[in-house]
Amino acid sequence: MDAFDGLMHGLGVVLTFQNLTFAFVGCLVGMMVGVLPGVGQSAGMAILIPITYSIGPTGAIIMLASIFYGAYYGGRITSILLNVPGESESVVTTFDGYPLARQGKAGTALGISAIASFVGGVFATFVLLVTAIPLSRLALALGPPEYFALLLLSLSLVAGLLGKSVVKGLIMVVLGLLLSQIGMDPALGTARLTMGQTWLLDGIPLLALIMGFFGVSDTLMNVFERRSAAREEAAPVDRLLPTRQDMRESATPMARGAVIGFLLGMLPGMAAAVSTFASYIVEKRVSRTPEKFGHGAIPGIAGPETANNAFANASFLPLITLGIPGSASLAILFGAFMIHGIAPGPAMFRDYPDVAWGLIASMIVGNVILLTLSLPLSRVWIYLLRVPATVLGAIIVTVSMIGMYSLSRNPTDLAMLAAFTLFGAGLKVAHYPLPPTVLAFILGPLIEASLRQSLLMSGGDGMIFFTRPISATLLGMALLLVLLTAASGLRGIRVRRETLEA
Amino acid sequence: MLVWLALAGLTLWLAARLSGQAQFGPSPAFFARYLSFALLALAGIRAIGLAVAAVAASGGEAMRRRQWQSTVGELDPPADEADTVLRRPGLRFAVLVAALFAYAFLLEILGFILATAALGFITMTMLGRRPFRASIECAVGSVLLWYGFTNLLGVPLPGSSIGILRALGL
């Protein structure tokens, strides 16, 4: 099936009443998650996975993916109207969006950002559509040593890019891989690292790890947060459609933002905030009126918002073509695929065409839904911010616990969720990045399997990874990346020390 | 730091107890062993890094405090008076975690509605909601959740195993 046939097939899958409803609900929930500060995409998706059990795999994946990219849409609304970014990638939107709103142009800012988000999302989806099949074929041609090296490179990217210390990142990767070792050995059926406990034979439930590390621990740690007594008043919203002049000013920043977002989105471990900041810096550099930036410059909203949504949709590329989730949220989606019995990766287009093509087509349909919803519902999202954090916290905690229980009906899994909540909170306090652990936990079995297959092929000789050009190059890149990140960290420490001594 | 060293030691010990060789290919323990060694090495690097940072900080901290005093005139930045912090956050956090463990062990004894109402109540009050309001919201909320999950989503949830509570429909 080529890209065009695939898209048509996907549209046929999505444009049914049932799947459209799932996409619609997912977009709504995603925007809500994006609007609410303190409720991250990961938490939002993790909490809702149990609700998708009774839905078929295609509908479930469409709904969860809609939450993922819907959150990127939602963050901009409160950034513009209240100067409150729902997610880290929306911080840039406050720079010019809020000043525009204070000047009485809140509607223009909302309109431009919605159109920019739509352009970014649709652009990335079309490039994804065109590149997915060739990349999948390439991935299917990789042997176990190359796949092992590719997975290791992805983990080094995640460990290096997420967090300030590469050593901490690598510790978290190793922790995730060790956790994935607990349970029965897949090849021989031997119990590993279980300490004789039968309840550990099935391994650690992915949802306990994800919900404990993200949804529940984030909520519980709210007790340490400082809460603002003052309530910011939302700026009034005037006309929502931008003028022709506004659109002319936004066209080139949108084009640049789309390319920046897509290129950065393909890299596993890259944070979406990097794409928005990069786009903002580029726009300021190329602008003839850089002094306007920070005071309500239209390109300062158009570029980053396009980059943001192009990033979101491009980040699906490594997941669906190589089976590598590039972020914590996509790791959760990866987990959802597995819960529904689907292995994400290059074979998905052959084995589960409805899910693979339906997912891609749903991004186009989802972006249309989001564009349609985001403008008229702006005021609704502002009201949503008035739901007390105490009520929201109780909902997150109870729904997470119910979700965990409904998966296995085993109270031990609930205790594990509680244990990971405590562990995750401790790690957050010590500034250890949690996404690398989740990614390593998910990729652990794949890494071990490809390592084993490679060693079986070579009769136990580890040189197989260095004698094959692709795996040697990928491993070299992984090593170089770790060394570069470590060197940049050391340089930072030296600069800080010199500044202090000066 | 000690946690990582202890964890690496534990996994090394557990991996050493597994059979060393498989008939074909690597043994089940080989990956866990490599990972334990890697964790040990990384924990060692981190320990060295922390030691170096501690030595540097002993000089740097004094310098920072002098700079702060000269520019601001006081050692601690004034707290924003508009903001509030919950009292005894550490204790509240401990209660919340204990409530999660308690929920795990009491869910099938008390039944879904009672256990969830209790968990919701503890969460809300520990996060700062008034108890009276929270109790009503949690009672209504847990019944609604029960209805939503069992009737709308088809997810069966446990009833109480205590006779009197079961008789009351909980």
XYZ file of C-alpha atoms in Angstrom:
672
model
C 0.000 0.000 0.000
C 1.572 3.343 -0.959
C 1.117 6.624 0.912
C -1.960 7.788 -1.010
C -3.753 4.440 -0.769
C -2.768 4.291 2.883
C -4.235 7.717 3.545
C -7.478 6.774 1.816
C -7.633 3.545 3.795
C -6.913 5.479 7.001
C -9.597 8.059 6.266
C -12.034 5.212 5.680
C -11.152 3.889 9.139
C -11.386 7.242 10.918
C -14.468 8.624 9.216
C -16.850 6.263 10.968
C -19.172 7.571 13.668
C -17.444 5.546 16.378
C -13.850 6.526 15.571
C -14.784 10.157 14.927
C -16.336 10.211 18.398
C -13.119 8.800 19.903
C -11.042 11.393 18.049
C -13.406 14.152 19.213
C -13.303 13.002 22.855
C -9.515 12.618 22.675
C -9.107 16.149 21.270
C -11.332 17.588 24.013
C -9.488 15.760 26.776
C -6.137 16.656 25.216
C -6.992 20.348 25.113
C -8.169 20.134 28.706
C -4.875 18.517 29.728
C -2.970 21.197 27.825
C -4.920 23.980 29.509
C -4.492 22.729 33.080
C -1.082 23.504 34.548
C 0.230 20.583 36.579
C -1.642 17.931 34.595
C 0.866 16.770 32.000
C 0.169 14.856 28.804
C 1.768 11.767 30.295
C -0.502 11.864 33.321
C -3.580 12.571 31.183
C -2.856 9.676 28.841
C -1.857 7.263 31.609
C -5.057 7.911 33.525
C -7.208 7.352 30.457
C -5.590 4.130 29.228
C -7.876 1.978 31.434
C -10.922 3.674 29.957
C -9.849 2.435 26.523
C -9.895 -1.255 27.533
C -13.431 -1.734 26.383
C -12.764 0.055 23.073
C -11.131 -1.763 20.151
C -7.418 -1.135 19.479
C -7.985 1.281 16.573
C -10.397 3.505 18.504
C -8.220 3.369 21.619
C -5.065 4.420 19.769
C -6.914 7.174 17.890
C -8.282 8.531 21.180
C -4.957 8.417 23.024
C -3.073 9.957 20.085
C -5.689 12.747 19.940
C -5.030 13.466 23.610
C -1.313 13.668 22.834
C -1.502 16.268 20.073
C -4.607 17.939 21.513
C -2.552 18.924 24.560
C -0.214 20.887 22.278
C -3.232 22.914 21.113
C -4.594 23.546 24.581
C -1.507 25.044 26.159
C -1.575 28.179 24.032
C -5.033 29.366 25.141
C -4.181 30.073 28.764
C -0.733 31.312 27.716
C -2.378 34.045 25.658
C -5.343 34.928 27.844
C -3.897 34.455 31.326
C -0.117 34.344 30.900
C -0.338 30.829 32.373
C 1.355 28.206 30.181
C -0.338 24.820 30.624
C 2.751 22.982 29.347
C 6.444 23.897 29.112
C 6.309 24.233 25.315
C 3.645 26.933 25.646
C 5.926 29.226 27.644
C 7.147 30.909 24.450
C 3.568 31.759 23.468
C 3.264 33.929 26.574
C 6.121 36.179 25.332
C 4.040 37.786 22.598
C 0.600 36.248 23.049
C -0.080 37.812 26.426
C 1.152 41.309 25.444
C -1.140 41.098 22.373
C -4.044 40.132 24.640
C -3.289 43.091 26.936
C -3.418 45.339 23.858
C -6.974 44.120 23.212
C -5.964 41.687 20.460
C -6.557 38.436 22.318
C -8.793 37.146 19.513
C -6.141 37.823 16.889
C -3.505 36.030 18.974
C -5.815 33.058 19.527
C -6.772 32.948 15.855
C -3.185 33.124 14.583
C -1.998 30.513 17.058
C -4.861 28.152 16.168
C -4.173 28.460 12.448
C -0.418 28.078 13.044
C -1.028 24.963 15.143
C -3.208 23.542 12.384
C -0.615 24.288 9.677
C 2.179 22.704 11.762
C 0.145 19.611 12.568
C -1.078 19.013 9.026
C 2.349 19.691 7.467
C 4.032 17.191 9.794
C 1.318 14.611 9.153
C 1.768 14.812 5.381
C 5.558 14.486 5.662
C 4.992 11.592 8.073
C 2.668 10.012 5.550
C 5.248 10.227 2.766
C 8.251 9.088 4.833
C 6.627 6.387 6.966
C 6.655 3.566 4.401
C 10.245 4.049 3.118
C 11.500 4.305 6.711
C 9.547 1.205 7.734
C 11.060 -0.764 4.842
C 14.504 0.407 5.913
C 13.775 -0.612 9.503
C 12.597 -4.062 8.400
C 15.898 -4.530 6.588
C 17.888 -3.957 9.791
C 19.370 -7.044 11.432
C 19.472 -7.618 15.220
C 22.907 -5.937 15.697
C 21.747 -2.809 13.851
C 18.469 -2.736 15.736
C 20.305 -3.118 19.046
C 22.615 -0.228 18.124
C 19.652 1.907 17.035
C 17.831 1.292 20.314
C 20.976 2.119 22.261
C 21.363 5.356 20.278
C 17.761 6.297 21.090
C 18.329 5.696 24.787
C 21.528 7.778 24.744
C 19.605 10.583 23.042
C 16.937 10.412 25.727
C 19.467 10.181 28.554
C 21.548 13.017 27.135
C 18.798 15.410 26.176
C 16.379 15.017 29.072
C 17.781 16.419 32.273
C 20.825 18.403 33.174
C 23.227 15.608 34.057
C 24.149 12.866 31.615
C 25.225 10.590 34.487
C 21.836 10.958 36.142
C 20.166 10.287 32.781
C 22.242 7.150 32.247
C 21.541 5.924 35.791
C 17.836 6.279 35.035
C 18.245 4.367 31.758
C 20.040 1.516 33.543
C 17.369 1.552 36.267
C 14.639 1.202 33.619
C 16.495 -1.656 31.933
C 16.999 -3.419 35.271
C 13.323 -3.048 36.126
C 12.460 -4.595 32.756
C 14.562 -7.639 33.723
C 12.316 -8.510 36.658
C 10.072 -11.513 35.976
C 10.321 -14.557 33.736
C 13.133 -14.757 31.217
C 11.370 -14.727 27.814
C 13.650 -17.340 26.238
C 14.107 -19.911 29.007
C 11.293 -19.165 31.447
C 13.676 -18.732 34.399
C 12.568 -16.353 37.160
C 14.888 -13.344 37.269
C 15.453 -10.787 40.061
C 12.161 -11.781 41.701
C 13.647 -12.560 45.143
C 11.428 -15.631 45.231
C 8.211 -13.576 45.092
C 5.601 -15.167 42.860
C 3.756 -11.858 42.341
C 6.837 -10.559 40.543
C 6.911 -13.410 38.015
C 4.833 -11.430 35.525
C 7.212 -8.516 35.876
C 6.407 -4.964 36.870
C 3.166 -3.659 35.320
C 3.944 -0.827 32.920
C 0.949 1.187 34.075
C 2.058 1.029 37.728
C 5.392 2.513 36.718
C 3.917 5.187 34.451
C 1.074 6.256 36.733
C 3.279 6.147 39.812
C 6.053 8.173 38.206
C 3.830 10.725 36.471
C 0.110 10.955 37.269
C -0.080 10.143 40.968
C 3.295 11.391 42.195
C 2.789 14.736 40.403
C -0.553 15.126 42.167
C 0.739 14.139 45.585
C 3.693 16.488 45.275
C 1.240 19.374 44.955
C 1.313 19.524 48.771
C 4.766 21.094 48.477
C 3.681 23.661 45.877
C 3.222 27.326 46.594
C -0.276 28.333 45.522
C -1.106 31.784 44.317
C -3.911 33.495 46.165
C -4.390 36.018 43.384
C -6.560 34.958 40.442
C -5.498 36.418 37.125
C -8.337 37.917 35.106
C -8.594 36.640 31.557
C -8.129 39.186 28.784
C -11.321 39.910 26.807
C -11.585 38.122 23.458
C -12.504 40.244 20.437
C -12.747 39.007 16.833
C -11.179 35.593 16.389
C -10.280 35.644 12.711
C -6.956 37.344 11.938
C -6.785 40.067 9.296
C -5.143 39.600 5.896
C -2.160 41.642 7.131
C -1.775 39.329 10.160
C -1.834 36.290 7.873
C 0.767 37.841 5.542
C 3.031 38.482 8.525
C 2.571 34.892 9.742
C 3.025 32.953 6.498
C 6.839 32.725 6.417
C 7.256 32.179 10.188
C 4.746 29.325 9.892
C 6.748 27.741 7.061
C 9.996 28.021 9.024
C 8.326 26.816 12.227
C 6.893 23.758 10.448
C 10.324 22.689 9.198
C 12.042 23.342 12.568
C 9.319 21.488 14.460
C 9.345 18.511 12.126
C 13.137 18.103 12.136
C 13.383 18.346 15.923
C 10.294 16.196 16.468
C 11.868 13.235 14.699
C 14.673 13.036 17.272
C 13.915 10.780 20.238
C 14.404 12.522 23.555
C 14.024 16.040 22.206
C 11.734 18.233 24.309
C 8.941 20.091 22.504
C 9.970 23.294 24.285
C 13.264 23.208 22.338
C 11.361 23.476 19.057
C 9.300 26.463 20.228
C 12.315 28.301 21.643
C 14.362 27.514 18.505
C 11.598 28.858 16.288
C 11.225 31.986 18.426
C 14.972 32.683 18.278
C 15.033 32.161 14.497
C 12.069 34.514 13.998
C 13.647 37.193 16.159
C 16.947 36.856 14.290
C 15.426 37.159 10.812
C 12.911 39.847 11.716
C 13.353 43.422 10.496
C 11.714 44.603 13.701
C 13.239 42.431 16.456
C 12.402 45.132 19.035
C 8.708 44.201 18.656
C 9.379 40.707 20.030
C 8.180 40.403 23.602
C 5.683 43.225 23.031
C 3.144 41.439 20.831
C 4.888 40.395 17.593
C 2.680 38.187 15.415
C 5.644 36.091 14.081
C 6.582 35.429 17.721
C 3.343 33.456 18.063
C 2.999 32.036 14.547
C 6.467 30.437 14.310
C 6.624 28.707 17.710
C 3.007 27.512 17.577
C 3.590 25.935 14.150
C 6.830 24.368 15.376
C 5.075 23.048 18.474
C 2.421 21.107 16.575
C 4.746 20.004 13.779
C 6.950 18.635 16.553
C 4.039 16.748 18.124
C 3.023 14.961 14.929
C 6.606 14.357 13.742
C 7.433 12.627 17.018
C 5.162 9.760 15.892
C 7.622 8.923 13.094
C 10.206 6.964 15.172
C 7.373 5.264 17.064
C 5.455 3.903 14.115
C 8.388 3.206 11.807
C 11.080 1.981 14.209
C 9.082 1.099 17.318
C 10.996 3.681 19.359
C 8.980 6.067 21.542
C 10.818 9.369 21.792
C 9.208 10.815 24.916
C 7.411 9.791 28.092
C 4.001 10.510 26.545
C 4.797 8.417 23.486
C 6.119 5.684 25.770
C 2.661 5.642 27.308
C 1.138 5.374 23.860
C 3.603 2.557 23.174
C 2.331 0.875 26.334
C -1.243 1.325 25.141
C -0.351 -0.352 21.825
C 1.086 -3.311 23.746
C -1.912 -3.528 26.088
C -4.100 -3.809 22.995
C -1.841 -6.545 21.587
C -0.086 -4.479 18.912
C 3.682 -4.151 18.619
C 4.423 -0.648 17.319
C 7.089 -0.628 14.654
C 7.722 -1.211 10.976
C 5.600 -4.369 10.768
C 2.541 -2.440 11.933
C 1.762 -1.180 8.427
C 1.655 -4.795 7.211
C 0.073 -6.506 10.224
C -2.299 -3.802 11.498
C -3.009 -1.465 8.567
C -6.229 -0.188 10.172
C -4.369 1.001 13.250
C -1.298 2.357 11.423
C -3.096 4.224 8.650
C -6.025 5.089 10.898
C -3.602 6.739 13.323
C -2.003 8.863 10.594
C -5.341 9.834 9.040
C -6.717 10.646 12.487
C -4.016 13.296 12.862
C -5.430 15.192 9.889
C -9.012 14.757 11.070
C -7.939 15.562 14.651
C -6.265 18.791 13.576
C -9.457 19.867 11.815
C -11.454 19.052 14.976
C -8.960 20.972 17.119
C -9.023 24.012 14.842
C -12.814 23.991 14.918
C -12.970 23.504 18.676
C -10.185 25.738 19.835
C -11.663 29.086 18.807
C -15.247 28.854 20.084
C -14.274 26.999 23.255
C -11.600 29.454 24.427
C -13.802 30.819 27.208
C -14.766 27.322 28.376
C -11.105 26.441 28.960
C -10.664 29.540 31.066
C -13.573 28.436 33.294
C -11.950 25.015 33.564
C -8.979 26.615 35.272
C -11.314 27.469 38.133
C -11.787 23.790 39.076
C -9.921 23.552 42.403
C -6.627 21.654 42.391
C -7.917 19.642 45.361
C -10.833 18.215 43.363
C -8.681 17.598 40.307
C -6.070 15.867 42.472
C -8.637 13.532 44.019
C -10.014 12.659 40.572
C -6.530 11.874 39.221
C -5.575 9.707 42.201
C -8.815 7.715 42.371
C -9.158 7.196 38.603
C -5.507 6.059 38.429
C -6.051 3.524 41.192
C -9.292 2.241 39.640
C -7.603 2.016 36.237
C -4.719 0.033 37.647
C -7.033 -2.333 39.478
C -9.307 -2.866 36.495
C -6.340 -4.024 34.389
C -5.396 -7.027 36.512
C -7.855 -7.094 39.466
C -4.796 -7.620 41.619
C -4.355 -5.419 44.722
C -0.596 -6.102 44.598
C -0.438 -3.974 41.451
C -2.023 -1.124 43.413
C 0.664 -1.489 46.072
C 3.276 -1.370 43.310
C 1.692 1.826 41.979
C 1.925 3.299 45.490
C 5.561 2.200 45.756
C 6.448 3.770 42.401
C 4.658 6.949 43.454
C 6.916 7.200 46.487
C 10.011 6.250 44.488
C 9.137 8.673 41.666
C 8.594 11.527 44.109
C 11.972 10.833 45.704
C 13.673 10.824 42.314
C 11.976 14.091 41.349
C 13.148 15.724 44.555
C 16.685 14.567 43.754
C 16.309 15.987 40.197
C 16.590 12.662 38.377
C 14.787 12.673 34.989
C 12.026 10.048 34.965
C 11.240 9.687 31.223
C 14.491 7.778 30.472
C 13.481 5.099 33.003
C 10.070 4.624 31.415
C 11.547 4.499 27.902
C 14.278 2.076 28.974
C 11.702 -0.081 30.762
C 9.643 -0.295 27.584
C 12.602 -0.818 25.270
C 14.392 -3.215 27.674
C 12.883 -6.445 26.317
C 13.564 -5.344 22.718
C 17.174 -4.431 23.549
C 17.756 -7.710 25.331
C 16.154 -9.722 22.526
C 18.221 -8.035 19.807
C 21.398 -8.370 21.916
C 20.731 -12.072 22.428
C 19.954 -12.676 18.758
C 23.128 -10.832 17.760
C 25.265 -12.870 20.143
C 23.622 -16.075 18.938
C 24.444 -15.076 15.344
C 28.077 -14.449 16.207
C 28.546 -17.408 18.538
C 28.920 -15.101 21.522
C 31.403 -12.704 19.905
C 30.577 -9.100 20.845
C 32.656 -7.791 17.936
C 29.622 -8.363 15.697
C 28.434 -4.874 16.660
C 31.658 -3.257 15.463
C 32.293 -5.248 12.299
C 28.945 -4.346 10.708
C 29.102 -0.790 9.345
C 25.599 0.393 10.290
C 25.688 -0.890 13.865
C 29.259 0.384 14.330
C 28.230 3.848 13.083
C 25.135 3.940 15.302
C 27.092 2.811 18.360
C 29.790 5.386 17.572
C 27.103 8.076 17.387
C 25.664 6.939 20.732
C 29.090 7.086 22.380
C 29.864 10.458 20.814
C 26.547 11.834 22.011
C 27.149 10.724 25.591
C 30.688 12.138 25.532
C 29.534 15.448 24.023
C 26.734 15.820 26.581
C 29.138 15.003 29.422
C 31.699 17.483 28.061
C 29.061 20.203 27.769
C 27.965 19.492 31.363
C 31.560 19.766 32.603
C 32.023 23.008 30.639
C 28.904 24.388 32.318
C 30.263 23.552 35.777
C 33.602 25.187 34.927
C 31.878 28.345 33.623
C 29.743 28.593 36.795
C 32.818 28.163 38.987
C 34.727 30.820 37.039
C 31.739 33.190 37.307
C 31.629 32.682 41.064
C 35.348 33.239 41.430
C 35.306 36.361 39.250
C 23.867 7.639 45.824
C 23.814 4.893 48.404
C 20.497 3.752 46.945
C 22.112 3.135 43.558
C 25.076 1.319 45.078
C 22.740 -0.845 47.175
C 20.521 -1.544 44.182
C 23.496 -2.483 42.013
C 24.780 -4.775 44.778
C 21.377 -6.422 45.184
C 20.880 -7.043 41.466
C 24.442 -8.365 41.121
C 23.788 -10.779 43.968
C 20.455 -11.859 42.510
C 21.946 -12.268 39.035
C 24.863 -14.295 40.437
C 22.372 -16.776 41.906
C 20.920 -17.473 38.457
C 22.474 -20.152 36.254
C 25.512 -18.742 34.457
C 25.218 -20.530 31.119
C 22.422 -21.482 28.782
C 22.792 -24.376 26.354
C 22.561 -22.025 23.381
C 23.436 -18.352 23.532
C 23.693 -16.059 26.533
C 22.264 -17.030 29.932
C 19.162 -15.361 31.451
C 21.428 -13.546 33.901
C 23.928 -12.049 31.464
C 22.064 -8.799 30.722
C 21.174 -8.182 34.375
C 24.834 -8.675 35.305
C 26.065 -6.183 32.718
C 23.435 -3.708 33.842
C 24.386 -4.118 37.499
C 28.026 -3.445 36.658
C 26.965 -0.411 34.614
C 24.885 0.905 37.530
C 27.795 0.333 39.884
C 30.137 2.244 37.566
C 27.669 5.115 37.091
C 27.036 5.339 40.830
C 30.805 5.514 41.318
C 31.112 8.335 38.759
C 28.233 10.157 40.449
C 29.896 9.745 43.857
C 33.134 11.241 42.525
C 31.160 14.073 40.902
C 29.335 14.802 44.147
C 32.592 14.795 46.100
C 34.187 17.234 43.648
C 31.075 19.442 43.712
C 31.029 19.410 47.525
C 34.650 20.592 47.662
C 33.937 23.322 45.093
C 30.716 24.344 46.854
C 32.412 24.802 50.223
C 34.339 27.728 48.692
C 31.636 28.840 46.253
C 28.808 28.927 48.795
C 30.663 31.338 51.037
C 31.312 33.550 48.016
C 27.641 33.419 46.944
C 26.435 34.354 50.419
C 28.807 37.327 50.514
C 27.583 38.446 47.053
C 23.944 38.062 48.123
C 24.490 40.021 51.327
C 26.251 42.842 49.516
C 23.574 43.178 46.843
C 20.347 42.369 48.703
C 21.254 42.941 52.312
C 19.565 39.839 53.692
C 20.248 36.132 53.378
C 16.805 34.801 52.463
C 14.686 36.270 49.698
C 11.356 37.556 51.054
C 8.452 35.184 50.479
C 5.671 36.356 48.211
C 2.949 37.329 50.610
C 0.232 36.602 48.074
C 1.249 32.957 47.939
C 0.382 30.340 50.535
C 1.967 27.020 51.375
C 0.122 24.104 52.996
C 1.191 23.447 56.579
C 3.330 20.356 57.246
C 3.646 19.293 53.585
C 5.955 16.396 54.440
C 3.421 14.884 56.813
C 0.618 15.406 54.316
C 2.661 13.662 51.632
C 3.373 10.733 53.970
C -0.348 10.421 54.790
C -1.205 10.429 51.090
C 1.298 7.683 50.268
C 0.081 5.653 53.264
C -3.487 6.101 51.984
C -2.473 4.644 48.611
C -0.989 1.555 50.273
C -4.027 1.264 52.546
C -6.333 1.477 49.499
C -4.426 -1.402 47.892
C -5.014 -3.609 50.926
C -8.537 -2.482 51.831
C -10.169 -2.247 48.407
C -11.407 -5.852 48.345
C -12.322 -5.782 52.052
C -14.266 -2.521 52.270
C -15.468 -2.627 48.687
C -14.988 -0.054 45.947
C -17.420 2.638 47.086
C -16.232 2.949 50.689
C -12.521 2.562 49.918
C -12.636 5.061 47.051
C -14.649 7.588 49.045
C -12.072 7.326 51.831
C -9.139 7.686 49.442
C -10.753 10.670 47.714
C -11.521 12.285 51.088
C -7.940 11.882 52.340
C -6.527 13.181 49.039
C -8.795 16.227 49.009
C -8.257 17.179 52.636
C -4.503 16.637 52.491
C -4.390 18.852 49.392
C -6.219 21.561 51.345
C -9.993 21.110 50.844
C -12.354 21.600 53.785
C -13.374 18.229 55.345
C -17.161 18.744 55.311
C -17.232 19.716 51.666
C -14.769 16.976 50.744
C -16.827 14.287 52.501
C -19.976 15.116 50.519
C -18.089 15.414 47.227
C -16.290 12.107 47.781
C -19.448 10.220 48.768
C -21.247 11.408 45.633
C -18.130 11.053 43.467
C -17.396 7.453 44.431
C -20.983 6.389 43.661
C -20.803 8.163 40.298
C -17.444 6.525 39.526
C -18.907 3.145 40.449
C -21.821 3.718 38.113
C -19.627 5.058 35.314
C -17.090 2.248 35.415
C -19.478 -0.663 35.948
C -22.447 0.388 33.836
C -21.020 2.663 31.150
C -17.541 1.199 30.636
C -18.318 -2.380 31.654
C -15.433 -2.566 34.150
C -16.431 -4.783 37.122
C -15.378 -3.320 40.494
C -15.193 -5.173 43.826
C -17.915 -5.082 46.465
C -17.186 -5.426 50.163
C -16.240 -8.801 51.634
C -17.694 -7.827 55.023
C -21.202 -9.280 55.413
C -22.897 -6.223 56.911
C -21.466 -3.872 54.309
C -22.428 -6.269 51.524
C -25.944 -6.353 52.898
C -26.006 -2.568 52.647
C -25.180 -2.849 48.945
C -21.565 -1.671 49.310
